[in-house]
Amino acid sequence: MPQRILVLGASGYIGQHLVHTLSQQGHQILAAARHVDRLAKLQLANVSCHKVDLN
């Protein structure tokens, strides 16, 4: 069953792989990251990217 999942740190090494894997499984991803340009390279349809700085 597809779920909506928030991934913090989505532009990092682990975050990018996590977003890609979850997306491949059909989940809706809300990706929060400092560097959204890195996520744009993935070109995944069910991923919503948001620039976030938690400092």
C-alpha atoms as one frame of an Amber mdcrd trajectory, in Angstrom:
protein
   0.000   0.000   0.000   1.609   3.307  -1.087   2.186   5.836   1.681   3.103
   9.523   1.931   6.598   9.729   3.410   8.646  12.731   4.576  12.394  12.360
   4.025  14.608  14.898   5.796  18.105  15.325   4.384  16.917  14.038   1.032
  19.762  15.647  -0.937  22.463  13.768   0.966  24.028  10.466  -0.057  21.712
   8.240   1.969  18.698  10.504   1.460  18.968  10.385  -2.333  19.119   6.596
  -2.327  16.218   6.406   0.123  14.070   8.755  -1.989  14.860   6.772  -5.139
  14.077   3.406  -3.517  10.833   4.578  -1.905   9.752   6.210  -5.157  10.405
   2.986  -7.077   8.135   1.225  -4.568   5.293   3.628  -5.464   5.281   5.855
  -2.380   4.546   9.606  -2.481   7.670  11.371  -1.187   7.923  14.805   0.416
  11.655  15.471   0.139  13.056  18.194   2.419  16.605  19.256   1.610  19.050
  22.156   1.585  20.132  21.413  -1.996  16.988  20.697  -4.015  18.965  20.961
  -7.262  20.540  17.583  -6.425  17.085  16.040  -6.145  15.921  17.525  -9.439
  18.504  15.352 -11.196  16.621  12.231 -10.070  13.555  13.269 -12.148  11.032
  11.222 -10.186   7.347  11.937 -10.793   6.043  11.115  -7.315   8.565  13.247
  -5.392   7.798  16.748  -4.141  11.016  18.685  -3.350  11.145  21.502  -0.800
  14.105  23.645   0.217  14.462  23.549   4.005  17.127  24.841   6.389  16.610
  23.697   9.974  19.453  25.765  11.468
